[in-house]
mmCIF file of C-alpha atoms in Angstrom:
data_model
loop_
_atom_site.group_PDB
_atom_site.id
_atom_site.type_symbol
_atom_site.label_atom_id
_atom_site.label_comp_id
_atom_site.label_asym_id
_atom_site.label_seq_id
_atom_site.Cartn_x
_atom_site.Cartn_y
_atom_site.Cartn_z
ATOM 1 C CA UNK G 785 6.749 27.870 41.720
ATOM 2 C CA UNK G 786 5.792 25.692 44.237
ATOM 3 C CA UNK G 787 5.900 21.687 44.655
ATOM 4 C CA UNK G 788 1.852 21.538 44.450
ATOM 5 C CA UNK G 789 1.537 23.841 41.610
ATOM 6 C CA UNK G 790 4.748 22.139 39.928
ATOM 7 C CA UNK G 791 2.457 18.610 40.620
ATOM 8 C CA UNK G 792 -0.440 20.038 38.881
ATOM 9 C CA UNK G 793 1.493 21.001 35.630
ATOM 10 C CA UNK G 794 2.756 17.581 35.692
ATOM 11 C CA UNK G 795 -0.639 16.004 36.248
ATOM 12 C CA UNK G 796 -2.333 18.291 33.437
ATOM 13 C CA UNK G 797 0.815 17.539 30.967
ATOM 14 C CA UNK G 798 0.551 13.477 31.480
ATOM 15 C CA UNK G 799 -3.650 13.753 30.761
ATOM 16 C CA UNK G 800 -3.213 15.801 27.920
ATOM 17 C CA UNK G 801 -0.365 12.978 26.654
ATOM 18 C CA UNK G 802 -2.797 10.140 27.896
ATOM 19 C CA UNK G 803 -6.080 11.865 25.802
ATOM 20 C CA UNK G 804 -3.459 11.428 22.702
ATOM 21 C CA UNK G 805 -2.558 7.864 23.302
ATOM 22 C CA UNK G 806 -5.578 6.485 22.152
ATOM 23 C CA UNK G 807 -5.014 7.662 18.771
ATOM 24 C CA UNK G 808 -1.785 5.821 18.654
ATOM 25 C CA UNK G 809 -3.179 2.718 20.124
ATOM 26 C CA UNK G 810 -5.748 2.316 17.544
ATOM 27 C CA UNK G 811 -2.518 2.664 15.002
ATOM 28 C CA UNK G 812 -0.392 0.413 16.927
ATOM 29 C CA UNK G 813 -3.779 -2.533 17.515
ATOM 30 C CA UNK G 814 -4.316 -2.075 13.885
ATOM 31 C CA UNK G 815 -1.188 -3.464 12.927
ATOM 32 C CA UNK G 816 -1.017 -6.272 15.620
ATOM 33 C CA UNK G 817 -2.120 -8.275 18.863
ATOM 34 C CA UNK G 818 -2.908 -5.943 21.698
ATOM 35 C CA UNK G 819 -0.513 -7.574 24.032
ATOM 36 C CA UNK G 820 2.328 -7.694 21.612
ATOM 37 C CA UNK G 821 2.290 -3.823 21.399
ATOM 38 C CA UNK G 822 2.236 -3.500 24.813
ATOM 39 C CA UNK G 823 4.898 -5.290 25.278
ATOM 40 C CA UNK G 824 6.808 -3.916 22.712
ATOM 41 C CA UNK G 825 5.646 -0.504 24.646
ATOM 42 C CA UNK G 826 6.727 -1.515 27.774
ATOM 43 C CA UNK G 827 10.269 -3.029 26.548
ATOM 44 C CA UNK G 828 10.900 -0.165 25.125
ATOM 45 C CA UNK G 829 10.067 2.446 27.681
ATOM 46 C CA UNK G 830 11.952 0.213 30.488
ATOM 47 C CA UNK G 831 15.068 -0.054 27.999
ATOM 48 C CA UNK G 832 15.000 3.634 28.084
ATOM 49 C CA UNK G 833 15.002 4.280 31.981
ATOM 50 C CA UNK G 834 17.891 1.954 32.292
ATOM 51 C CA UNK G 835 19.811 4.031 29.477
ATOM 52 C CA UNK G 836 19.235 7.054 31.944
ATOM 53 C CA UNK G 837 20.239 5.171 34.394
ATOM 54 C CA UNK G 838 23.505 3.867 32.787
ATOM 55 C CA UNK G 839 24.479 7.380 31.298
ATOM 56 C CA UNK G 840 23.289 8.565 35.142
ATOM 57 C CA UNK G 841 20.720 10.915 34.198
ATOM 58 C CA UNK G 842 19.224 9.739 37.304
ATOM 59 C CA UNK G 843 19.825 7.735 40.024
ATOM 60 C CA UNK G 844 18.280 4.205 41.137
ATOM 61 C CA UNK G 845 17.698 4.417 44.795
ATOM 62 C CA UNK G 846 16.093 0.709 45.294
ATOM 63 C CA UNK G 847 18.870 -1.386 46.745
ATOM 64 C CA UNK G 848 18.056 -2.661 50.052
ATOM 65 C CA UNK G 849 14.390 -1.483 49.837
ATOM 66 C CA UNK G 850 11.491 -3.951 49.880
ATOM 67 C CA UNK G 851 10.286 -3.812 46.132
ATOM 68 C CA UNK G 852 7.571 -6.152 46.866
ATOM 69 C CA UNK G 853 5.400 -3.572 47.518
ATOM 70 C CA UNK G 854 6.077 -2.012 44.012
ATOM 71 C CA UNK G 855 5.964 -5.444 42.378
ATOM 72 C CA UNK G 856 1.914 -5.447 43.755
ATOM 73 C CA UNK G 857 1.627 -1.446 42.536
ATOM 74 C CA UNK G 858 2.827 -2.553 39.109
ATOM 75 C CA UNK G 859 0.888 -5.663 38.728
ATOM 76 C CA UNK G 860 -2.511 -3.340 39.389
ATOM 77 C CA UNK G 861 -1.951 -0.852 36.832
ATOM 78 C CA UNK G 862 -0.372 -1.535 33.945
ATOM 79 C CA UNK G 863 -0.905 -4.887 33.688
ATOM 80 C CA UNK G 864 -4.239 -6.275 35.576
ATOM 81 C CA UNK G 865 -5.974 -2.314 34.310
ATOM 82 C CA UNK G 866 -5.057 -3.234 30.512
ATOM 83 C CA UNK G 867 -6.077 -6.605 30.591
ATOM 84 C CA UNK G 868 -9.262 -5.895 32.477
ATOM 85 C CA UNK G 869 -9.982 -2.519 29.958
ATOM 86 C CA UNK G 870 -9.257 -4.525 26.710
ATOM 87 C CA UNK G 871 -11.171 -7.384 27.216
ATOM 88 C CA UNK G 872 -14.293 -5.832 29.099
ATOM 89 C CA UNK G 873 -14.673 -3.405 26.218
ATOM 90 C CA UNK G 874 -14.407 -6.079 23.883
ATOM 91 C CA UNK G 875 -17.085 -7.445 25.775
ATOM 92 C CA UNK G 876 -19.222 -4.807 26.410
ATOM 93 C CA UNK G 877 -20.777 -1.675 24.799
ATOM 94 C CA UNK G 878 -18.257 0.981 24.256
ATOM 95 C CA UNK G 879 -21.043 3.401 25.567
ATOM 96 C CA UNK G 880 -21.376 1.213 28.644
ATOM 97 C CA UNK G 881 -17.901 0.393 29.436
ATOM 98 C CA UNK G 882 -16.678 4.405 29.111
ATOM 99 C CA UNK G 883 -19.548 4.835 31.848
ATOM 100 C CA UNK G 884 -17.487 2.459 34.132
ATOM 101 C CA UNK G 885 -14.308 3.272 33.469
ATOM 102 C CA UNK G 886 -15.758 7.091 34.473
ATOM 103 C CA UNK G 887 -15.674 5.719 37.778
ATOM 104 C CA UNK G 888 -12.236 5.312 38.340
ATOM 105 C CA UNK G 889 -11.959 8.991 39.576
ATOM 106 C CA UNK G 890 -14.850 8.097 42.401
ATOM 107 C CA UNK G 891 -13.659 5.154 43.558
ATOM 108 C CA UNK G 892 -10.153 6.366 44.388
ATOM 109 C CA UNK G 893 -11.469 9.499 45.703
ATOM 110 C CA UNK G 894 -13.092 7.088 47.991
ATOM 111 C CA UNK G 895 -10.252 4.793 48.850
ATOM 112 C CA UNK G 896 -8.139 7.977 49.789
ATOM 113 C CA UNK G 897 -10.650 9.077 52.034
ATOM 114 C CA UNK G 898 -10.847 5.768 53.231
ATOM 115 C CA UNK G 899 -7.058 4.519 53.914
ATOM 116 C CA UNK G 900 -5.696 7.855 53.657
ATOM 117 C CA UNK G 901 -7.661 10.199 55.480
ATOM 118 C CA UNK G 902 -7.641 12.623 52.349
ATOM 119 C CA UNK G 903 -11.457 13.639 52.936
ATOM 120 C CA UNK G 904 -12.865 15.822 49.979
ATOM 121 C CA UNK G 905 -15.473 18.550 51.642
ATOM 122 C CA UNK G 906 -18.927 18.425 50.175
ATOM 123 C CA UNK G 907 -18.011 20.843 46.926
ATOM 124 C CA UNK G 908 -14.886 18.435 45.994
ATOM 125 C CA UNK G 909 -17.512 15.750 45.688
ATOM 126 C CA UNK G 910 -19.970 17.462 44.054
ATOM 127 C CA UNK G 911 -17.264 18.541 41.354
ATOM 128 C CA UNK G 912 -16.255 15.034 40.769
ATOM 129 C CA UNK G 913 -19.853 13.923 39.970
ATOM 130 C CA UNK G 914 -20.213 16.647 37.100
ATOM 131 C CA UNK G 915 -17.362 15.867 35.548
ATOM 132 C CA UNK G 916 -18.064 12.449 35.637
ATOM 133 C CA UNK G 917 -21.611 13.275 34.483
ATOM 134 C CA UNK G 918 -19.524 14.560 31.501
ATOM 135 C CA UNK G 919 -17.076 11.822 30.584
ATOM 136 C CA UNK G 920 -20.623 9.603 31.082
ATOM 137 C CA UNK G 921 -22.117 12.216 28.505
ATOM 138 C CA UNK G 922 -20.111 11.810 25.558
ATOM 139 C CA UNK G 923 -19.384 8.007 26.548
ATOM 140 C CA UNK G 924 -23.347 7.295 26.054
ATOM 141 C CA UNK G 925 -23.677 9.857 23.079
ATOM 142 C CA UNK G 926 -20.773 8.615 21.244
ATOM 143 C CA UNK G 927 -21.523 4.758 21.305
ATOM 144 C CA UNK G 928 -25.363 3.427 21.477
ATOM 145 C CA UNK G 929 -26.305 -0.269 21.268
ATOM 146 C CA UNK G 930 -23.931 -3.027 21.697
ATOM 147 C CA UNK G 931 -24.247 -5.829 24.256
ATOM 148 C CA UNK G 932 -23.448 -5.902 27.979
ATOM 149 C CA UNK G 933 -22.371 -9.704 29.208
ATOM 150 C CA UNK G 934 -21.648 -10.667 32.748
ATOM 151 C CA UNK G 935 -18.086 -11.130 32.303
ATOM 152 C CA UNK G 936 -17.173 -7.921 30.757
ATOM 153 C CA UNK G 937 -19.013 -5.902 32.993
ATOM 154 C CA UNK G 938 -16.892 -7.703 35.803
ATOM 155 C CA UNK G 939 -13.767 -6.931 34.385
ATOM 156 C CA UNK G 940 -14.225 -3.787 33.807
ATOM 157 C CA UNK G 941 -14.962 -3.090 37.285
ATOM 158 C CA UNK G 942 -11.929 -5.017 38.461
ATOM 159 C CA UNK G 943 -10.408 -2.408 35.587
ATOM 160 C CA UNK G 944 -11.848 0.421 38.403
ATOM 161 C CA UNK G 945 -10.559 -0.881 41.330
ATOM 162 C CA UNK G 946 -7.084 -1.818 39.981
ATOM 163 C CA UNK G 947 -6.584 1.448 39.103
ATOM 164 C CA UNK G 948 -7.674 3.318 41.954
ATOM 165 C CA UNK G 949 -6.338 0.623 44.055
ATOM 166 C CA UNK G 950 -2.832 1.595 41.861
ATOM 167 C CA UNK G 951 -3.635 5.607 42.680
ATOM 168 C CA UNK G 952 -3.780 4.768 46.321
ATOM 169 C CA UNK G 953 -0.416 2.639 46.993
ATOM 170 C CA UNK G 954 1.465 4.911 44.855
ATOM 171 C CA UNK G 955 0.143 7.920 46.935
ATOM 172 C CA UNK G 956 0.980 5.776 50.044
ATOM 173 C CA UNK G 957 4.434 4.286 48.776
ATOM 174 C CA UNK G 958 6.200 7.808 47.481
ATOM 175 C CA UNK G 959 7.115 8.205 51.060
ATOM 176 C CA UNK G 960 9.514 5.081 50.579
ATOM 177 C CA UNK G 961 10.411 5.445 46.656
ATOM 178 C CA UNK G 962 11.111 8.394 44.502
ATOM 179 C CA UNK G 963 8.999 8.681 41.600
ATOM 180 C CA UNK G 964 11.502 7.379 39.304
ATOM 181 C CA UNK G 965 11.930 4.238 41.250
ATOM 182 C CA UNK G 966 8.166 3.984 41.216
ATOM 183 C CA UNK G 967 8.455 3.931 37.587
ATOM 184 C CA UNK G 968 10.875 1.902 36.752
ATOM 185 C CA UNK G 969 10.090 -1.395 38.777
ATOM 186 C CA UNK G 970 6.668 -0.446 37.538
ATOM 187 C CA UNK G 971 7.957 -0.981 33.715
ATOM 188 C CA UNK G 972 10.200 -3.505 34.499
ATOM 189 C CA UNK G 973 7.327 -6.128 36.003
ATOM 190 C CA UNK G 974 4.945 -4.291 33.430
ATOM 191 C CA UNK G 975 7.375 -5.422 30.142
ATOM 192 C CA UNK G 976 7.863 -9.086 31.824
ATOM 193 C CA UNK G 977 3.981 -9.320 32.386
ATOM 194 C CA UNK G 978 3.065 -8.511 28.664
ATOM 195 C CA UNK G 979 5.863 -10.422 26.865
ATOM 196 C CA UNK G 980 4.062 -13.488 29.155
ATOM 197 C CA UNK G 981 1.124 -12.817 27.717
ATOM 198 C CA UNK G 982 2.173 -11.983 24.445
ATOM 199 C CA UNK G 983 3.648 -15.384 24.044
ATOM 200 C CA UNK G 984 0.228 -16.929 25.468
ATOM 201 C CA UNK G 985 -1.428 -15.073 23.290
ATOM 202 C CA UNK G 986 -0.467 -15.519 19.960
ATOM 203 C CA UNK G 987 1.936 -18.899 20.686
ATOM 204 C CA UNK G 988 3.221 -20.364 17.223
ATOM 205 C CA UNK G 989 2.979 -16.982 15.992
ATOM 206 C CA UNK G 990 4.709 -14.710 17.801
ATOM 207 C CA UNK G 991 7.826 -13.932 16.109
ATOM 208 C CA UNK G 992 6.043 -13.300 12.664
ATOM 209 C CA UNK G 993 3.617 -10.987 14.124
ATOM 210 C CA UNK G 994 6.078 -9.002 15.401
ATOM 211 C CA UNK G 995 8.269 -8.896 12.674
ATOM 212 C CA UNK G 996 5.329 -7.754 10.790
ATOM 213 C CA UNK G 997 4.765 -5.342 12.959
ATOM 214 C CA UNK G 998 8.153 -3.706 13.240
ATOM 215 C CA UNK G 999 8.221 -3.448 9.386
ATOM 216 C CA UNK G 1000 5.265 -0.598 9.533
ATOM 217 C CA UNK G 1001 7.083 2.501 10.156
ATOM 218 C CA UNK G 1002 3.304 3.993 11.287
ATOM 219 C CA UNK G 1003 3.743 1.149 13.757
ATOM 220 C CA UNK G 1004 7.222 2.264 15.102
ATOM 221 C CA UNK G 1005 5.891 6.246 15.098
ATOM 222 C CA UNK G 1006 2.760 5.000 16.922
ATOM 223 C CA UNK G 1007 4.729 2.403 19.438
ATOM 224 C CA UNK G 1008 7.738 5.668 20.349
ATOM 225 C CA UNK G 1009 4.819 7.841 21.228
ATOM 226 C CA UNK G 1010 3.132 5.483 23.577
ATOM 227 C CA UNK G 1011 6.528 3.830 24.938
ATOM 228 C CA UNK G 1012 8.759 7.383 25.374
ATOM 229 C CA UNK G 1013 5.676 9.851 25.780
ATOM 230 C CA UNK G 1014 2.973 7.830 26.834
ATOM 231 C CA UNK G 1015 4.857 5.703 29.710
ATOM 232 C CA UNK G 1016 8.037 6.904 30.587
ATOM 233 C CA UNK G 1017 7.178 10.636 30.747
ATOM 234 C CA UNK G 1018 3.177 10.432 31.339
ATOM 235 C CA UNK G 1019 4.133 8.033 34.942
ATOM 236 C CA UNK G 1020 7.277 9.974 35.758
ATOM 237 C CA UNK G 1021 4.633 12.874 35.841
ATOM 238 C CA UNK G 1022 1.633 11.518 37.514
ATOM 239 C CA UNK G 1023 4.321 9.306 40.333
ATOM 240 C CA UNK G 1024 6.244 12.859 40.901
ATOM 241 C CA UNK G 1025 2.243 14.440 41.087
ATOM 242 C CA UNK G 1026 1.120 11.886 43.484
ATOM 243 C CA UNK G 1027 4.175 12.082 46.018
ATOM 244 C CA UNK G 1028 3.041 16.280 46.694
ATOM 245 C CA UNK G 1029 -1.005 15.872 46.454
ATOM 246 C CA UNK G 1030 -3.636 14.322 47.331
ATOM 247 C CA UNK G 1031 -5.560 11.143 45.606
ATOM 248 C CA UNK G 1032 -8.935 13.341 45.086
ATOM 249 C CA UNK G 1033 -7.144 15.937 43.127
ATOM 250 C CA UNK G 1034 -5.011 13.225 41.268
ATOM 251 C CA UNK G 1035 -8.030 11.436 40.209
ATOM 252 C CA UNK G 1036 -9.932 14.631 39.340
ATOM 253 C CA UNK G 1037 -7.919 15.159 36.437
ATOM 254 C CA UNK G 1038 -7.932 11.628 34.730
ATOM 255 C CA UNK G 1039 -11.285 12.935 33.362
ATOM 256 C CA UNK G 1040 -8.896 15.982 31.266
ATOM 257 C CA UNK G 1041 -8.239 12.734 28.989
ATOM 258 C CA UNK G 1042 -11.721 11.765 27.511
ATOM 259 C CA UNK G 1043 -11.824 15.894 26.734
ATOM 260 C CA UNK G 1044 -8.113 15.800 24.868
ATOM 261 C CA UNK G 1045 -9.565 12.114 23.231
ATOM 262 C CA UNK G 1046 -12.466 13.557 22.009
ATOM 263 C CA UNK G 1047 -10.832 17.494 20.845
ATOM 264 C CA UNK G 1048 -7.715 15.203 19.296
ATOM 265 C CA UNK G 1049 -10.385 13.506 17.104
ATOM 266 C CA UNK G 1050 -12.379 16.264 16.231
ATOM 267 C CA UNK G 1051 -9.259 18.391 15.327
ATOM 268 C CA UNK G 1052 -7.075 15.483 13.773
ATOM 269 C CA UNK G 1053 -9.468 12.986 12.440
ATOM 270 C CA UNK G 1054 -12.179 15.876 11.268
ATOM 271 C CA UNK G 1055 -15.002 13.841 13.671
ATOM 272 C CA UNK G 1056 -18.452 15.891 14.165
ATOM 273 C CA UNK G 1057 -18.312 17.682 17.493
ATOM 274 C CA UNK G 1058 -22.286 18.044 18.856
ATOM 275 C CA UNK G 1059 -23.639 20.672 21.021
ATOM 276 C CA UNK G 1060 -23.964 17.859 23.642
ATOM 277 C CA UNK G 1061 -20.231 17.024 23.004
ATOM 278 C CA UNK G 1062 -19.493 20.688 24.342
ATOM 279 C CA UNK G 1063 -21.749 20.423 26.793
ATOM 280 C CA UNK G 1064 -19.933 17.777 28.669
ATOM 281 C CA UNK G 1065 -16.609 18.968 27.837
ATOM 282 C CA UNK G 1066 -17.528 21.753 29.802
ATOM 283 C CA UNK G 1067 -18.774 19.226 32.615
ATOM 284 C CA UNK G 1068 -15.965 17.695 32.974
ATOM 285 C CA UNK G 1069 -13.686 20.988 32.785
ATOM 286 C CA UNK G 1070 -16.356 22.982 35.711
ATOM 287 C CA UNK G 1071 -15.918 19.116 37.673
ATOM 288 C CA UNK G 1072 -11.919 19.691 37.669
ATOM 289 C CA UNK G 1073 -11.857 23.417 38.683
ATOM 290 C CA UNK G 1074 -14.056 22.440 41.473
ATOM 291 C CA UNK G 1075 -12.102 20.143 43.102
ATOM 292 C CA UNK G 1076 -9.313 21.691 42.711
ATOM 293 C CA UNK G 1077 -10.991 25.398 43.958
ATOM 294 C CA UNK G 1078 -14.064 25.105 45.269
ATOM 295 C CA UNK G 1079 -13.164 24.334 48.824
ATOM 296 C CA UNK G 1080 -10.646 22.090 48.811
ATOM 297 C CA UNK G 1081 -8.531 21.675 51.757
ATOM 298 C CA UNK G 1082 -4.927 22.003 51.570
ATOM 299 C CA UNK G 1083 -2.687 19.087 51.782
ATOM 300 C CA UNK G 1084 -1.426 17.944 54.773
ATOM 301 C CA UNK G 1085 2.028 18.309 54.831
ATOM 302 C CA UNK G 1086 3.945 14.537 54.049
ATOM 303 C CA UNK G 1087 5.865 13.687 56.697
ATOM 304 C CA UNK G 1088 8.148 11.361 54.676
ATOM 305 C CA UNK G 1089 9.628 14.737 52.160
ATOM 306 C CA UNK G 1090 11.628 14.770 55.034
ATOM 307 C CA UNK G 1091 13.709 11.399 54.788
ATOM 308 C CA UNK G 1092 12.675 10.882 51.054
ATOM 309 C CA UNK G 1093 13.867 12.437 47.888
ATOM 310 C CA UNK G 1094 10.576 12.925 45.848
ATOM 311 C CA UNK G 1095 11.505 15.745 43.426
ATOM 312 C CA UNK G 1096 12.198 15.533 40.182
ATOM 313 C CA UNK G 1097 15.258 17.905 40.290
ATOM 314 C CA UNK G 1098 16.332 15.472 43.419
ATOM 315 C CA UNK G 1099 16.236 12.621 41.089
ATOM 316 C CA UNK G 1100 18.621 13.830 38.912
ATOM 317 C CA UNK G 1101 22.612 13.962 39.068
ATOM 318 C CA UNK G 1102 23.426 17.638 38.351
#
């Protein structure tokens, strides 16, 4: 199997996990404060890389390496996407806002094109639109009415460009850091961040809404999924995916999640699935193929495979 087809089993393995995590969200919000689950999330997935790394599982390759430019990778996505995502859906429509967030996929398609030369041909971006026309689909059918204000349509933009702003670097920087050093300065600012905020947050209360949180054992099986599946496996997979191909495929599949959301309910939570449900599901999945198929130019070969280890099998001590 080769390193491209070995990229897109990771990338279609860490959507598939993402499309679940918002099941386990809603369990993990419902029994406290946003930002105290994520940092619980984040603590907890950074306290595992450095037990890999202490039991040398893997390797740490960062020392004498400029980390600044993963400290700006990591504040973009987890921390400024979440903050941006919560907060404009809370202040938007969730009809409205999933039509923004759809556009993630475009606008780092564009950036690559941009600052990386990866230019989709015509069919590529043709593909992306459908399957954004689907993810756009169910996000209007699901959701109708609601308000739209100023500031959360702002942030949920800045939620766009974090994150394809966070596709790009991390495309740009795997020539300088493995994947798993990618990840784990990623966690480590991304824990720090959210125990900030956590603290600014809820203040006085902290402490007891945590405690109270950690008592729910549907809180602890919702918090392991995110933390161990969700992060640590889910970014090891998309950081090893983006070090072998290109931003435009990358960003084709993110749409693979709103399909494994909306199946996950339907199967799990016994919600109605509508004709025009299927009909964008099958959108989004005809949008993917295409830019993946229809077209699309091969990589160009990275230059930096040469003086970088960027496998996963590299990564580890065997």
């Amino acid at each position: 199997m080769s390193q491209k087809q070995k990229a897109l089993l990771c990338l279609l393995a860490a959507n598939v996990i993402f499309g679940f995590s918002f099941l386990f969200s809603k369990i993990a919000f419902s029994q406290t404060s946003p930002m105290i689950a994520l940092s619980i999330r984040f603590l907890l997935a950074f306290a595992l890389l450095n037990v890999l790394v202490l039991c040398k599982v893997v390797r740490l390759r960062i020392d004498g390496q400029d980390i600044r430019k993963l400290i700006l990778v990591s504040l973009l996505e987890p921390t400024l996407y979440f903050i941006c995502e919560s907060y404009g859906i809370k202040w938007t429509s969730t009809s409205f806002s999933g039509a923004v967030i759809a556009l993630i996929p475009v606008a780092a398609m564009a950036l690559g094109a941009i600052f990386l030369k990866e230019k989709p041909t015509l069919l590529q971006t043709l593909s992306m639109l459908c399957s954004i026309a689907g993810v756009v689909l169910i996000s209007v059918w699901g959701q109708k009415g609601g308000t739209v204000t100023l500031p959360g349509f702002l942030l949920l933009i800045g939620a766009v460009i974090s994150s394809a702003c966070y596709t790009l670097l991390t495309r740009k920087y795997s020539q300088d850091f493995t994947a798993f050093d990618r990840t784990y300065v990623t966690f480590a600012v991304s824990s720090c961040s959210f125990v900030l905020l956590a603290i600014v947050e809820n203040r006085g209360e902290l402490f007891h809404r945590t405690a109270q949180a950690l008592s729910s054992l549907s809180f602890w099986g919702a918090i392991l999924y995110l933390s161990v599946i969700s992060s640590v496996v889910a970014f090891l997979m998309i950081n090893y995916a983006l070090t072998h191909i290109s931003v435009t495929i990358t960003a084709s599949f993110s749409n693979l999640t709103t399909v494994v959301s909306v199946l996950a309910g339907v199967l799990l939570l016994h919600e109605p699935f509508s004709i025009l449900q299927v009909i964008a599901v099958a959108l989004i999945l005809l949008g993917v193929y295409g830019v993946n198929k229809l077209g699309a130019r091969p990589d160009a070969p990275q230059q930096e495979q040469m003086h970088s280890p960027s496998t996963l099998e590299q990564e580890s001590d065997s």
